[in-house]
C-alpha atoms as one frame of an Amber mdcrd trajectory, in Angstrom:
protein
  11.073  62.709 -69.641   7.289  62.866 -69.596   5.078  60.310 -67.898   3.728
  59.253 -71.289   7.283  58.396 -72.379   8.112  56.608 -69.127   4.906  54.568
 -68.863   5.662  52.227 -71.744   3.881  49.146 -73.066   6.654  47.121 -71.420
   5.617  48.504 -68.041   2.013  47.623 -68.761   2.822  44.051 -69.775   4.917
  43.517 -66.635   2.195  44.958 -64.429  -0.234  42.419 -65.840   1.965  39.677
 -64.403   2.125  41.136 -60.940  -0.582  40.334 -58.422  -0.844  43.032 -55.805
  -2.852  41.857 -52.819  -3.352  44.622 -50.275  -5.212  44.033 -47.056  -8.154
  46.380 -47.295 -11.761  46.667 -46.433 -13.854  45.707 -49.442 -17.100  47.108
 -50.764 -20.060  44.925 -51.662 -19.561  45.295 -55.424 -18.318  42.307 -57.366
 -14.586  42.268 -58.015 -11.487  40.106 -57.730 -10.405  41.023 -54.200 -10.938
  38.200 -51.733 -12.928  38.972 -48.609 -13.190  37.133 -45.302 -16.904  36.894
 -45.953 -18.209  33.643 -47.419 -20.050  33.943 -50.696 -20.941  32.204 -53.931
 -17.865  32.666 -56.121 -16.102  29.750 -57.798 -13.144  29.524 -55.403 -13.602
  26.811 -52.768 -12.956  27.877 -49.154 -14.085  25.226 -46.625 -16.754  22.762
 -45.492 -19.259  22.963 -42.627 -22.266  21.019 -41.449 -25.632  21.770 -43.014
 -28.029  23.879 -40.920 -31.677  24.695 -41.535 -31.985  27.497 -44.059 -28.902
  26.622 -46.115 -29.407  26.326 -49.852 -29.490  22.708 -51.006 -27.474  23.809
 -54.048 -24.389  24.039 -51.824 -24.678  20.512 -50.389 -21.685  18.307 -51.164
 -23.484  15.107 -52.201 -20.244  13.134 -52.465 -19.572  13.780 -48.789 -23.153
  12.778 -47.979 -22.594   9.449 -49.709 -19.457   8.782 -47.642 -20.474  10.244
 -44.285 -24.254   9.909 -44.365 -24.664  13.529 -43.249 -25.216  16.821 -45.031
 -22.122  18.956 -45.629 -22.148  22.450 -47.113 -19.408  23.764 -49.402 -18.240
  27.296 -48.626 -16.682  29.571 -51.202 -14.533  32.668 -50.877 -16.452  35.775
 -51.797 -14.591  38.207 -53.997 -15.189  41.917 -53.601 -14.107  45.194 -55.078
 -11.802  47.417 -53.011 -11.505  51.174 -52.941  -7.918  52.328 -53.475  -7.123
  55.994 -52.866  -3.813  57.253 -54.295  -2.770  60.619 -52.831   0.219  62.497
 -54.277   1.914  65.253 -52.285   2.195  68.191 -54.703   4.327  70.473 -52.520
   7.424  72.139 -54.005   9.930  69.732 -52.478   8.374  66.888 -54.485   9.538
  68.635 -57.638  13.199  68.270 -56.676  15.339  66.016 -58.866  13.393  63.109
 -60.309  10.844  62.810 -57.499   8.029  64.297 -59.555   8.261  61.915 -62.515
   8.853  58.965 -60.189   5.742  59.805 -58.150   3.692  60.035 -61.340   5.062
  56.773 -62.757   4.480  54.914 -59.492   0.914  56.251 -59.360   0.222  55.225
 -62.967   1.574  51.703 -62.386  -0.451  51.234 -59.210  -3.566  52.626 -60.852
  -3.268  50.248 -63.807  -2.592  47.280 -61.553  -5.582  47.901 -59.337  -7.859
  48.444 -62.322  -6.673  45.128 -63.769  -7.709  43.688 -60.408 -11.160  45.251
 -60.946 -10.747  47.510 -57.926 -12.032  51.078 -57.818  -9.176  53.608 -57.955
  -9.346  57.271 -56.967  -6.413  59.663 -57.582  -6.034  62.800 -55.482  -3.477
  65.504 -56.312  -4.050  68.756 -54.379  -4.533  71.551 -56.882  -6.437  69.336
 -59.317  -9.962  68.019 -59.245  -9.772  64.372 -58.078 -10.021  61.642 -60.705
 -12.351  59.050 -59.205 -14.141  55.770 -59.865 -11.555  54.264 -62.209 -12.499
  50.596 -62.534 -11.567  49.587 -66.067  -8.012  49.192 -67.467  -9.284  50.963
 -70.580  -9.206  54.207 -68.565  -5.455  54.091 -67.957  -4.875  56.764 -70.640
  -7.226  59.072 -68.759  -5.246  58.446 -65.576  -1.924  59.133 -67.344  -3.287
  62.381 -68.810  -4.422  63.432 -65.335  -1.039  62.656 -63.783   0.782  64.507
 -66.570  -0.961  67.691 -65.368   0.212  67.342 -61.761   2.559  70.187 -60.782
   4.737  70.491 -57.689   5.014  73.928 -56.104   4.673  75.915 -52.899   4.171
  74.827 -49.314   1.472  72.424 -48.246  -0.158  70.858 -45.246  -1.118  67.293
 -46.050  -3.285  67.188 -42.948  -5.390  70.153 -44.043  -5.635  68.864 -47.609
  -6.671  65.363 -46.580  -9.276  66.667 -44.133 -11.483  67.806 -47.008 -11.013
  64.766 -49.249 -14.131  62.556 -49.560 -12.179  59.324 -49.138 -14.160  56.112
 -49.348 -13.265  53.357 -46.915 -10.387  51.271 -48.258  -6.650  51.502 -48.838
  -4.765  54.787 -49.037  -1.393  54.993 -50.763   0.165  58.304 -49.752   3.197
  59.269 -51.868   5.326  62.033 -50.351   8.785  62.963 -49.150   7.020  64.123
 -45.963   9.185  67.278 -45.878   6.210  69.159 -44.475   5.351  70.692 -41.124
   2.674  68.057 -40.526   2.739  66.029 -37.348   3.119  62.590 -38.937   1.253
  60.769 -36.166  -1.723  63.129 -36.385  -1.681  62.927 -40.191  -1.834  59.143
 -40.172  -4.441  59.106 -37.386  -6.608  61.296 -39.611  -6.403  58.698 -42.373
  -7.224  55.933 -39.886 -10.236  57.991 -38.733 -11.312  58.121 -42.373 -11.177
  54.299 -42.365  -8.069  54.009 -44.524  -5.514  51.211 -44.521  -2.345  53.270
 -44.852   0.590  52.679 -47.193   3.038  55.544 -46.613   5.461  55.643 -49.533
   8.352  57.964 -48.661   9.921  59.098 -51.925  13.384  60.676 -51.943  15.724
  61.685 -54.737  18.930  59.659 -54.945  20.985  62.787 -54.126  18.923  63.315
 -50.971  19.819  59.814 -49.864  23.550  60.015 -50.670  24.984  63.534 -51.073
  28.655  63.647 -52.076  31.417  64.420 -49.571  33.265  67.712 -50.128  30.685
  69.154 -52.488  29.893  72.870 -52.138  26.198  73.428 -52.680  23.540  76.046
 -52.168  20.553  74.534 -50.419  17.193  75.903 -51.487  13.919  75.368 -49.705
  11.680  74.406 -52.629   8.614  75.627 -50.777   9.586  79.002 -49.293  12.579
  79.655 -51.640  15.050  80.323 -48.819  18.700  79.497 -49.618  21.815  78.549
 -47.625  25.393  77.866 -48.859  26.787  74.632 -47.402  30.024  72.678 -47.752
  29.273  68.984 -47.417  32.233  67.912 -45.328  32.196  64.782 -43.163  30.724
  66.442 -40.037  27.961  68.060 -42.119  27.184  64.763 -43.856  27.051  62.979
 -40.507  24.549  65.498 -39.126  22.535  65.264 -42.336  22.454  61.461 -42.138
  21.326  61.594 -38.513  18.548  64.041 -39.369  17.436  61.948 -42.359  17.409
  58.745 -40.303  15.317  60.489 -37.638  12.915  61.749 -40.321  12.426  58.256
 -41.777  12.073  56.692 -38.336   9.355  59.185 -37.432   7.370  58.279 -40.543
   7.809  54.526 -40.018   6.864  54.693 -36.335   3.860  56.919 -36.990   2.615
  54.519 -39.679   3.083  51.596 -37.315   0.921  53.300 -34.659  -2.083  53.108
 -37.001  -1.174  49.609 -38.240  -0.058  51.054 -41.552   2.808  50.113 -43.821
   5.937  52.185 -44.511   7.950  51.940 -47.726  11.077  53.896 -48.671  11.470
  54.627 -52.371  14.304  56.413 -54.150  14.351  57.802 -57.656  17.019  55.331
 -58.762  14.905  52.360 -57.659  12.943  50.422 -60.260   9.283  51.264 -59.784
   8.119  47.722 -60.465  10.564  46.405 -57.860   9.082  48.799 -55.318   5.575
  47.602 -56.171   6.599  43.986 -55.670   8.016  44.884 -52.252   4.608  46.283
 -51.326   2.929  42.931 -52.006   1.636  41.357 -48.836
């Protein structure tokens, strides 16, 4: 299945009904993301006493009539956020349905943030970044870009991210994290680049629950090494322990930089995953 076939009009209509509010640093451009700063938008925030220099346009004259003192209305300023979506394009991400799931998740997030009038940037190592997406009308451009993403070879996310010109904001990193990167150092790099991290760990359903008794040949998707294995109970137990340790390392490393960890599998509904990311 191609991304164009998977990203249907039904997906788009459901995305329109989902409000994704991510805690992020905002830019000064006008958008729909609410900031802690007080501004002049239409959404009421609070009252405070008038001080010299305040605009008389913000005086609440009804309160003045009741209290005989000048009260200023404050409003919540709405700003535009930068959202950086980074897709791991290493070979292991091409296993099973991880590739199409990563693309579909990226397309859904991109469309949602553009509906929110945020600025979206998509980074897929091996391709020129697609940046400054602010209008939902550009979703077809984003889908075309994602269709061209290929998964192959070995990669170092740390080295790839070092050279990315990320603007301050939120970073959604989609990967299985089956790389040699030190996860803590990787996430610290993103924090240094002023990113609010959302580490989405994507695994194929067979990676989560391999079948007991199955005889398989394991292949390293990145260096092409192979190993015959019989998945008996002891082997499955060791595999489960290693997988749990892998996921715990990612979650703990994300926590150290005040980031968020999400586990996604290829049999999970993408829109359900997005809803679970809502804060």
